[in-house]
Short mmCIF file of C-alpha atoms in Angstrom, two decimals:
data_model
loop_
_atom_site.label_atom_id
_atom_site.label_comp_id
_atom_site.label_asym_id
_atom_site.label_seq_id
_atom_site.Cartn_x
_atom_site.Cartn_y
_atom_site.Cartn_z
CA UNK A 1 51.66 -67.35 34.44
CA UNK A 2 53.42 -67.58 31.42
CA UNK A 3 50.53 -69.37 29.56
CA UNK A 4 48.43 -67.03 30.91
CA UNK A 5 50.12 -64.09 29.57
CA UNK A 6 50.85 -66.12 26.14
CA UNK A 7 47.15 -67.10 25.89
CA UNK A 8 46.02 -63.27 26.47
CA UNK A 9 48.38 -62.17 23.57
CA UNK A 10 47.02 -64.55 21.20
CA UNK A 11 42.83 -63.33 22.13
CA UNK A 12 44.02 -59.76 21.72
CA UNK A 13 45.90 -60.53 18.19
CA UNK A 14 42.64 -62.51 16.90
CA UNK A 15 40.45 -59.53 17.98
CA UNK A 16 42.48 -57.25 16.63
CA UNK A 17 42.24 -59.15 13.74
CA UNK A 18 38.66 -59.81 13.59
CA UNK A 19 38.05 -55.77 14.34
CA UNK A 20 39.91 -54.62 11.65
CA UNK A 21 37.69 -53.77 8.59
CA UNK A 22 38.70 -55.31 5.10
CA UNK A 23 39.96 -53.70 2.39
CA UNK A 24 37.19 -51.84 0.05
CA UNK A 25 37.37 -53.84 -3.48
CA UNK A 26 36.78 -51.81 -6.21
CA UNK A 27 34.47 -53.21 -9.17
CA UNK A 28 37.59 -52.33 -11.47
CA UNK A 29 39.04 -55.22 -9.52
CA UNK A 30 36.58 -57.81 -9.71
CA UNK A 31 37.32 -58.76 -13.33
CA UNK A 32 35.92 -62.23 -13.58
CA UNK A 33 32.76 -60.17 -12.84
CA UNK A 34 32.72 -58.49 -16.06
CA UNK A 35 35.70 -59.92 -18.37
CA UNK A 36 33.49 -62.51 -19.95
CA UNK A 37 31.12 -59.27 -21.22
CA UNK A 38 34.15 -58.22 -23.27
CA UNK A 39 35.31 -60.66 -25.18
CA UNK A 40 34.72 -60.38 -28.89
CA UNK A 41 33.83 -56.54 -28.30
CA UNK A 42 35.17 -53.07 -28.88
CA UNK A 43 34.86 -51.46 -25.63
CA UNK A 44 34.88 -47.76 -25.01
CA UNK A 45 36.11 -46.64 -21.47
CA UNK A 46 34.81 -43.29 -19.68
CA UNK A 47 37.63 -42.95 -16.85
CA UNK A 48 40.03 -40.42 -15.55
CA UNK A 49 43.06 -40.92 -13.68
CA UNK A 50 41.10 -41.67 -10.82
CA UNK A 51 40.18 -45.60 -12.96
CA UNK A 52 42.99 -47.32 -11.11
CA UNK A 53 43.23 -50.79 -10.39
CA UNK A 54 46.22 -50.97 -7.71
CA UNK A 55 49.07 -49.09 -9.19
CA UNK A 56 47.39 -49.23 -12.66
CA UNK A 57 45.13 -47.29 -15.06
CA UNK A 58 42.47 -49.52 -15.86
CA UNK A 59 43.02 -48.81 -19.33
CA UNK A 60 46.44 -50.13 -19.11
CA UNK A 61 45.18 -53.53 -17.05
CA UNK A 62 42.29 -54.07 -19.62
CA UNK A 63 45.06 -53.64 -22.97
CA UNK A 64 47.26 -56.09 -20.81
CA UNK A 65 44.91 -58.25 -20.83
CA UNK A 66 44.35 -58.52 -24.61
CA UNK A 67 40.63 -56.33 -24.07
CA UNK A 68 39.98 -54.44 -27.33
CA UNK A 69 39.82 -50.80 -26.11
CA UNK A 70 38.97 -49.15 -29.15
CA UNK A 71 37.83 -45.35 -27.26
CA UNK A 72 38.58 -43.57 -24.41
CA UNK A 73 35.66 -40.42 -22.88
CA UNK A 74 37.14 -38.25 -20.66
CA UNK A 75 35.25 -35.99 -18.35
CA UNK A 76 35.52 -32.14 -16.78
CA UNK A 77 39.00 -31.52 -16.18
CA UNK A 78 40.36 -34.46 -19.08
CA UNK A 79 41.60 -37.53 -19.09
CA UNK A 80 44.55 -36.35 -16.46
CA UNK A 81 42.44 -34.93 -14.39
CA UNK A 82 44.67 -31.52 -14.39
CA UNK A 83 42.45 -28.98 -16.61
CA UNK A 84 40.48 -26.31 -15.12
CA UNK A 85 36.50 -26.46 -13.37
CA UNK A 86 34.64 -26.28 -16.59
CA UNK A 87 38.01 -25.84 -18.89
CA UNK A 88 37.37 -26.94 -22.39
CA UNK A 89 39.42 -29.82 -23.47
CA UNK A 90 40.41 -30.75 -26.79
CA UNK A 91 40.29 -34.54 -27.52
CA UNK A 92 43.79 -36.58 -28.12
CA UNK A 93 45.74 -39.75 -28.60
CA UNK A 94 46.75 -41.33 -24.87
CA UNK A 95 50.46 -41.77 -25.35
CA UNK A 96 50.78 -45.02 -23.58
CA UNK A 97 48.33 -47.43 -25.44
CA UNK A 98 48.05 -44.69 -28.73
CA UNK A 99 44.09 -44.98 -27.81
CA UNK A 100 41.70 -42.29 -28.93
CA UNK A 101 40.65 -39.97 -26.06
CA UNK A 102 37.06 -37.98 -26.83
CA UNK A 103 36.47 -35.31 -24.45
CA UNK A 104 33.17 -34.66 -23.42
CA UNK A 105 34.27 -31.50 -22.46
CA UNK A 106 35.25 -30.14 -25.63
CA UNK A 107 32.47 -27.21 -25.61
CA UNK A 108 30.21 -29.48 -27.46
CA UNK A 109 26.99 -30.94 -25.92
CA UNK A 110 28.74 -33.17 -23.52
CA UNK A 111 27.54 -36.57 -25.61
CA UNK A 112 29.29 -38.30 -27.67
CA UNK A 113 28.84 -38.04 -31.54
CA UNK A 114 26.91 -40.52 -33.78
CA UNK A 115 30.83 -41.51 -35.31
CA UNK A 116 31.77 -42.09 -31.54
CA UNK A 117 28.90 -44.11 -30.68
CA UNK A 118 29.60 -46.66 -34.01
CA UNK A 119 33.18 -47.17 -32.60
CA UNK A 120 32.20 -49.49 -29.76
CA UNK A 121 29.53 -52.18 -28.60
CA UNK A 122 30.30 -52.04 -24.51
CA UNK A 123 30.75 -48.99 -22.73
CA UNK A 124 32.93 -49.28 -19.14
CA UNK A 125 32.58 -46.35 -16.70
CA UNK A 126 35.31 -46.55 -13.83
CA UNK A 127 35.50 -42.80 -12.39
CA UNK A 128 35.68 -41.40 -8.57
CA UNK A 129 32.95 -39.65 -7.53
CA UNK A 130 31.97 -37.15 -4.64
CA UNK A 131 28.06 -37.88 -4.38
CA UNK A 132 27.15 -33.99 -4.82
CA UNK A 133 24.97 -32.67 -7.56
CA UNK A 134 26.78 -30.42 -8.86
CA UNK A 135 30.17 -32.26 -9.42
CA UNK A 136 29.62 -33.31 -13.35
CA UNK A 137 30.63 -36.93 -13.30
CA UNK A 138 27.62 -38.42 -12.70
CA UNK A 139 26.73 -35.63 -15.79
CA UNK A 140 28.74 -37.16 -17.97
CA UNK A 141 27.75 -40.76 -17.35
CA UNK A 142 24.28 -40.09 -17.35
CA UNK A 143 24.67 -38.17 -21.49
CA UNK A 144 26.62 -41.35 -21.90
CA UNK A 145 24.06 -43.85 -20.76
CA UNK A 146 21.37 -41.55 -23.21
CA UNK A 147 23.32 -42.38 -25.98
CA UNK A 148 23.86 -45.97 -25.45
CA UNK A 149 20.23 -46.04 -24.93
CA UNK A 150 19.92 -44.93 -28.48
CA UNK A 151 22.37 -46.82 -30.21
CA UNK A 152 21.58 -50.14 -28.67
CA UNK A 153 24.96 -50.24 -26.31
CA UNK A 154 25.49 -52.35 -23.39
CA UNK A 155 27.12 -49.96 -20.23
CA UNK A 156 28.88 -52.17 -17.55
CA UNK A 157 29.56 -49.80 -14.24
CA UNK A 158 32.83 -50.77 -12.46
CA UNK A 159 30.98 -49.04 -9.08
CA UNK A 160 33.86 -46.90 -6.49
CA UNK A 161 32.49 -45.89 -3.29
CA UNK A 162 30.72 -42.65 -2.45
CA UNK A 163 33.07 -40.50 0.75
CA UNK A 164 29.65 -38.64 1.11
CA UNK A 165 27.60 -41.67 1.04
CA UNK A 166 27.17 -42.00 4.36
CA UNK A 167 24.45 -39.12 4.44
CA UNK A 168 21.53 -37.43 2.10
CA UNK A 169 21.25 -33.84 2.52
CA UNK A 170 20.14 -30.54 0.51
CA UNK A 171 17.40 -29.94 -1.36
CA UNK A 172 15.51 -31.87 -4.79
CA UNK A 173 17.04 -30.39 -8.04
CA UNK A 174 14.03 -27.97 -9.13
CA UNK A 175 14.32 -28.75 -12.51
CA UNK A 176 13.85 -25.24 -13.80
CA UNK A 177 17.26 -24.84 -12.56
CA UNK A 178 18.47 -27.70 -14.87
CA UNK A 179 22.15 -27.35 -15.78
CA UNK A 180 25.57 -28.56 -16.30
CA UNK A 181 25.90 -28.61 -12.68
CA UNK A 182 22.39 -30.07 -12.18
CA UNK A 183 21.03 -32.61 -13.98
CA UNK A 184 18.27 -35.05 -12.05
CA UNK A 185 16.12 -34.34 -9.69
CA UNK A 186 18.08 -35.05 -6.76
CA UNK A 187 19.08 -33.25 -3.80
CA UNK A 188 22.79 -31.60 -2.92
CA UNK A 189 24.07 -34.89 -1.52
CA UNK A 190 22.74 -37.85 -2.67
CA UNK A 191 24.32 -40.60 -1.12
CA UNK A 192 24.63 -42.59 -3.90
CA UNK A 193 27.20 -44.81 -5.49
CA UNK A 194 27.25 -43.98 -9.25
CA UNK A 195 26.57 -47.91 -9.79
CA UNK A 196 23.44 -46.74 -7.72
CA UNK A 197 22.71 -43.17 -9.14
CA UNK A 198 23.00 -45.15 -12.39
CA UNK A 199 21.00 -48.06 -11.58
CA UNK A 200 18.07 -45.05 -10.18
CA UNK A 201 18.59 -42.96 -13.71
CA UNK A 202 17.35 -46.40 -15.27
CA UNK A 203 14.47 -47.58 -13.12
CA UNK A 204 13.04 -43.81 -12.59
CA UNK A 205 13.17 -43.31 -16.21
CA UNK A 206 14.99 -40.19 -16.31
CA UNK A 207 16.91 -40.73 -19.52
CA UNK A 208 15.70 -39.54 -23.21
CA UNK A 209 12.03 -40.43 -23.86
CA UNK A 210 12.04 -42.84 -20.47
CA UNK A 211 14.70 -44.75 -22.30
CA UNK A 212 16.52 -47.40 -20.49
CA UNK A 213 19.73 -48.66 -21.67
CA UNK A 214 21.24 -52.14 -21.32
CA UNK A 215 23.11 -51.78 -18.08
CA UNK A 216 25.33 -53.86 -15.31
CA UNK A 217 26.99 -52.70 -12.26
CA UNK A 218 29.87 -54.43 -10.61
CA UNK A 219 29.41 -53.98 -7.21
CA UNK A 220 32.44 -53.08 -4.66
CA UNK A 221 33.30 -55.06 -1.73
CA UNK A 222 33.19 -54.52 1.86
CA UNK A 223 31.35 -51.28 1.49
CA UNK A 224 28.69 -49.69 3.30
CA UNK A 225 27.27 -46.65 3.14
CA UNK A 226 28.81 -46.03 6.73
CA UNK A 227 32.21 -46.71 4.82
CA UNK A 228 34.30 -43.43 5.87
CA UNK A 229 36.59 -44.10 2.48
CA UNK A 230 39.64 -42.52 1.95
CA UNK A 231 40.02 -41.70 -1.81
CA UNK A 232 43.41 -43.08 -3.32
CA UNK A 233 43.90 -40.37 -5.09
CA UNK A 234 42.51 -36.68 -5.56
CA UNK A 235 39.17 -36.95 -7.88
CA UNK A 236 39.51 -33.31 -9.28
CA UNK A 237 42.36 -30.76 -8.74
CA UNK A 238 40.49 -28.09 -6.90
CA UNK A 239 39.74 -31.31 -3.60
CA UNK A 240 43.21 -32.30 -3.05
CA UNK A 241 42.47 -34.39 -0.04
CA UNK A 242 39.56 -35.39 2.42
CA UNK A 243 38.81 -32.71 4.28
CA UNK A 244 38.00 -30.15 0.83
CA UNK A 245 35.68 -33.74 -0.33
CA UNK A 246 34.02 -33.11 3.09
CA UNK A 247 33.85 -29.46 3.11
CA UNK A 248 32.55 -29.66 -0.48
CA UNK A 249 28.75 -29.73 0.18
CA UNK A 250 28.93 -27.23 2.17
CA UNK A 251 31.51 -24.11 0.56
CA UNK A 252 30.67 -24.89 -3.14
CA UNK A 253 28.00 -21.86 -3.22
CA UNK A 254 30.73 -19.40 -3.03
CA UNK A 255 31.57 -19.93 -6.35
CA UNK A 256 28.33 -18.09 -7.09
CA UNK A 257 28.83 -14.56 -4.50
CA UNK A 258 32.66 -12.41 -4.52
CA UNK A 259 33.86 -14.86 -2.08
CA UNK A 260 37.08 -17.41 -2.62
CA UNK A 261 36.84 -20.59 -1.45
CA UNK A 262 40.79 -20.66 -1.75
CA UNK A 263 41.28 -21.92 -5.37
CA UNK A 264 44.73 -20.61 -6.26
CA UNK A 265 46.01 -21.69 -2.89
CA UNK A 266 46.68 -25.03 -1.24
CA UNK A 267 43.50 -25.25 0.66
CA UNK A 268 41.01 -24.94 -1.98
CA UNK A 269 37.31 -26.01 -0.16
CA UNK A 270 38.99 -25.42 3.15
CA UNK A 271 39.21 -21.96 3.70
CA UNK A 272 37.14 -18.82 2.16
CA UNK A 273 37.66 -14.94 2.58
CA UNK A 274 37.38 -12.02 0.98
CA UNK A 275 39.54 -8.66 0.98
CA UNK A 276 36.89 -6.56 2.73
CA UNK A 277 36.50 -9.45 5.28
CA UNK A 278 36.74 -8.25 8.60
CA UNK A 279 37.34 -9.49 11.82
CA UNK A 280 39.44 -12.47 10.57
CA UNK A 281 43.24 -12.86 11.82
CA UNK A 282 43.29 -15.58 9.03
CA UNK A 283 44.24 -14.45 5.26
CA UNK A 284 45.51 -16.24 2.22
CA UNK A 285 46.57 -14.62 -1.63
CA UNK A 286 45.05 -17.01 -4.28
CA UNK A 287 47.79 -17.35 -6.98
CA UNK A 288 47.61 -18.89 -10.24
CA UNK A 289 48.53 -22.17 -10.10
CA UNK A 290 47.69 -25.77 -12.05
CA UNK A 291 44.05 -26.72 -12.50
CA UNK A 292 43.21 -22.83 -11.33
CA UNK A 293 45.11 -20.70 -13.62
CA UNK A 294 42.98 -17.40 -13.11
CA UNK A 295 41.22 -17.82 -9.69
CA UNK A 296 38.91 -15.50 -8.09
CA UNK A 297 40.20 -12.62 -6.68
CA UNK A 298 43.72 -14.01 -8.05
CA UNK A 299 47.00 -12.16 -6.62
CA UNK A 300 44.60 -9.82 -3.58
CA UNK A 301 45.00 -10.42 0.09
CA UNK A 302 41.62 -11.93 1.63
CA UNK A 303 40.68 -12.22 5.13
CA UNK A 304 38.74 -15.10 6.19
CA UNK A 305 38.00 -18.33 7.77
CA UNK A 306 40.50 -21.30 8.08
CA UNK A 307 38.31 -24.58 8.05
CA UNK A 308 41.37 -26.95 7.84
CA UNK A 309 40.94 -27.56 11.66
CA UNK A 310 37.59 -29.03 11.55
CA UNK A 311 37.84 -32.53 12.65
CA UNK A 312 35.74 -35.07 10.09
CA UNK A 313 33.44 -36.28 12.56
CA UNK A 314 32.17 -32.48 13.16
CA UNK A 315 31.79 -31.77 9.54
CA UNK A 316 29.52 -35.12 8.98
CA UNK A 317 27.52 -34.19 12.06
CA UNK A 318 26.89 -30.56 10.73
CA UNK A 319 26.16 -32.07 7.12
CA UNK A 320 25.35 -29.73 3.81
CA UNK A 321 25.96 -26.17 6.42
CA UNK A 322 25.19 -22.86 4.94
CA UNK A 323 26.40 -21.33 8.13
CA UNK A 324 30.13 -20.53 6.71
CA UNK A 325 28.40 -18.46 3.80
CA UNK A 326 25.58 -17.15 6.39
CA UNK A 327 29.28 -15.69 7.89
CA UNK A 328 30.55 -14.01 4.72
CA UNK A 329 27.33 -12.58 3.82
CA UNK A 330 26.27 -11.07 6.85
CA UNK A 331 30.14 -9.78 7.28
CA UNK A 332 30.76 -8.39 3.72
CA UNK A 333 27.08 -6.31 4.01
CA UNK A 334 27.18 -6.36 0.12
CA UNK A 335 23.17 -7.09 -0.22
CA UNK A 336 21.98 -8.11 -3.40
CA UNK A 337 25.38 -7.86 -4.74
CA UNK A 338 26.48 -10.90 -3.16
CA UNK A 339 24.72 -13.52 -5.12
CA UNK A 340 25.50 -14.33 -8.76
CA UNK A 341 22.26 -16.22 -10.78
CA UNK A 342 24.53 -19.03 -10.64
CA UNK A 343 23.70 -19.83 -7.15
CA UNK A 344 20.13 -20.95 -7.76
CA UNK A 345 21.87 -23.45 -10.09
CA UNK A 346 24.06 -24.87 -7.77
CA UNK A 347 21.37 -24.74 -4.34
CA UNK A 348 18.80 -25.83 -6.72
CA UNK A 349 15.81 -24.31 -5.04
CA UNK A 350 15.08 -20.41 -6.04
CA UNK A 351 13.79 -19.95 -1.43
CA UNK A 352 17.02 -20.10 -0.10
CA UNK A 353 18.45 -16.84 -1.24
CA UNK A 354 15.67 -15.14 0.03
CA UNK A 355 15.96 -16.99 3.15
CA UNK A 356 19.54 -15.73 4.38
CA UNK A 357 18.79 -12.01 2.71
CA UNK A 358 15.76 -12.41 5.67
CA UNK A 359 18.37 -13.26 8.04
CA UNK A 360 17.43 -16.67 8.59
CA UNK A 361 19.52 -18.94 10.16
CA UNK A 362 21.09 -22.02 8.52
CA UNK A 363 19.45 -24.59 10.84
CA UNK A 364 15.58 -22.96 9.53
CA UNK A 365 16.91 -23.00 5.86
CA UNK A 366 17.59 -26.82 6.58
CA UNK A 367 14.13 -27.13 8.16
CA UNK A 368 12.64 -26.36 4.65
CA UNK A 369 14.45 -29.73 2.74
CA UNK A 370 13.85 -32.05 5.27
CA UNK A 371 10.85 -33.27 3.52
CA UNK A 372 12.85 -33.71 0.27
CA UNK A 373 15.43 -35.87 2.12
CA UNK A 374 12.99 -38.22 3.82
CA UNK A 375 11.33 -38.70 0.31
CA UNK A 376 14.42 -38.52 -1.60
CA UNK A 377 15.77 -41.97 0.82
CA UNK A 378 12.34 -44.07 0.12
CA UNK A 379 12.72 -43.18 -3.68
CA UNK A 380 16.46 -44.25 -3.68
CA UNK A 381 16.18 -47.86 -1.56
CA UNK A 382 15.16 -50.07 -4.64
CA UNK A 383 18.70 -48.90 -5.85
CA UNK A 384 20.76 -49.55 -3.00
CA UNK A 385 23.21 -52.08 -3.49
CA UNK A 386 24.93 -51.54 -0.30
CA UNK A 387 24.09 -51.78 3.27
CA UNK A 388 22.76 -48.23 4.89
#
């Protein structure tokens, strides 16, 4: 009995073994991958402090380990990833290694200058990413692969995973609607890696003049796009933790109405409200705080929705969901005074304002992009790197 009981043990510690999934490996960690590129060169790094490598900045591992880091970009928000949505930030020194940090969000034109681009010969991009359209990122990377394009510069992706990869949803970028929180013609959720997006900016032509530029990605692995990753750390100060990266795709277009989508508070992208809400038990005061110093409708009492509750699995099942701001329209009665011009910028599409002003419902609006997903996923596959 005892061998018995011994034996079963042992098969329930193997399968337990066997069923647990391995650790995601960040490109950033597979340096024999793309160490060999570097030597000899002056390498430029576009990271935030989302580039880590364990429990270091990947600028700190690559100076460690005698790589000549002549340049630092930085993205929205700066290299510490504390500034505000579209703050401008002034370029510095990074105390630590006493390398040059160039903001690309220094109310310029977001690319680098013709000085910058003579500093370097490889470009490294290590930065988090949500997989939405309108989180600038991807923005940044693809001004930066433009100019490298021009100048003759090799870019070497260090890919991270996607924690909306795992679906496509929204629709196609019309690209009257270009912007600086819309740049290709892709839908709301892409479902892309940016090793992928970048890899797709290349083969669909979609820099300068059809430019390409000279460009590697370093893959993770032991990702999939059915990966449900759990970000290290927080990619942007307004989505503190999983649920607001969830929640993103979905209560991002109150930024363009009179709505709060709880910046100033601790649940920014998890709850939204308004002071003339009504009907809601729930209410929050957003207060200015770090990385929101003057949010909207800053120090007034709003009633509204708590989505904190929402389990994962119902918010990837429900996908991109304009019911929540269906909710606050229809409850606020405002009319035409609801949406801001912005809006068409971040949807992307100028029908779906008209849409819930006809009282449509959410689940028709979604009706009218299903097309552009279903092309959108056969344009995409020759860029996949990573299992569906």
């Amino acid at each position: 009995m005892k061998k018995i009981c011994l034996f079963l043990v042992v098969i329930v510690c193997v399968l337990a073994v066997y069923a647990a999934e391995p650790r995601v490996v960040v490109g950033a960690e597979r340096t024999d991958l793309y160490y060999p590129a570097l030597e000899g060169q002056r390498v430029a790094v576009f990271s935030n402090h989302t580039g880590r490598v364990g429990d270091r900045h990947v600028v700190d591992m690559l100076v460690d380990d005698g790589v000549n880091v002549v340049t630092i970009f930085s993205p929205e928000h700066g290299f510490r990833g504390d500034a505000d949505a579209g703050e401008h930030v002034s370029g510095s020194v990074d105390a630590k290694t006493g390398i040059r940090i160039r903001s690309l969000y220094d109310g310029r034109s977001g690319r680098p200058s013709d000085e910058a681009m003579r500093t370097f010969d490889v470009l490294l991009v290590d930065i988090q990413d949500v997989g939405l359209r309108y989180y600038t990122y991807y923005i940044s990377m693809v001004k930066l692969m433009d100019a490298c394009a021009e100048f003759g510069r090799r870019v070497i992706v260090l890919d991270r995973p996607n924690p909306n990869g795992h679906y496509v949803d929204g629709p196609i970028l019309d690209m009257k609607y270009k912007s600086g929180v819309g740049w290709l013609p892709i839908p709301v959720v892409h479902g892309l890696t940016l090793g992928e997006l970048a890899r797709m900016v290349n083969g669909e032509h979609w820099l300068t003049a059809g430019w390409e530029c000279d460009l590697t990605v370093v893959p993770c692995l032991h990702y999939t796009h059915q990966t449900h990753y759990v970000l290290p750390v927080a990619p942007s100060p307004n989505l503190p933790n999983m649920q607001a990266v969830y929640l993103y795709p979905s209560l991002c277009y109150f930024e363009a109405t009179p709505v709060s989508l709880g910046r100033g508070t601790d649940w920014p992208f998890q709850v939204y409200g308004h002071p003339d809400m009504k009907g809601c038990d729930f209410s929050f005061t957003p207060r200015s705080v770090k990385g929101a110093k003057n949010p909207p409708l800053r120090d007034r009492l709003c009633y509204g929705r708590d989505l904190r509750g929402l389990s994962p699995e119902v918010i990837w099942t429900r996908g991109l969901d304009l019911e929540y701001l269906i909710d606050a329209y229809r409850n606020l009665g405002m009319g035409d005074r609801f949406f801001t011009s912005f809006f068409e910028k971040l949807i992307g599409v100028d029908y779906v304002r008209p849409m819930i002003e006809a009282g449509k419902s959410a689940d028709e609006i979604k009706a009218m992009w299903r097309d552009d997903v279903a092309r959108f996923k056969e344009q995409r596959r020759p860029y996949l790197l990573y299992e569906e």
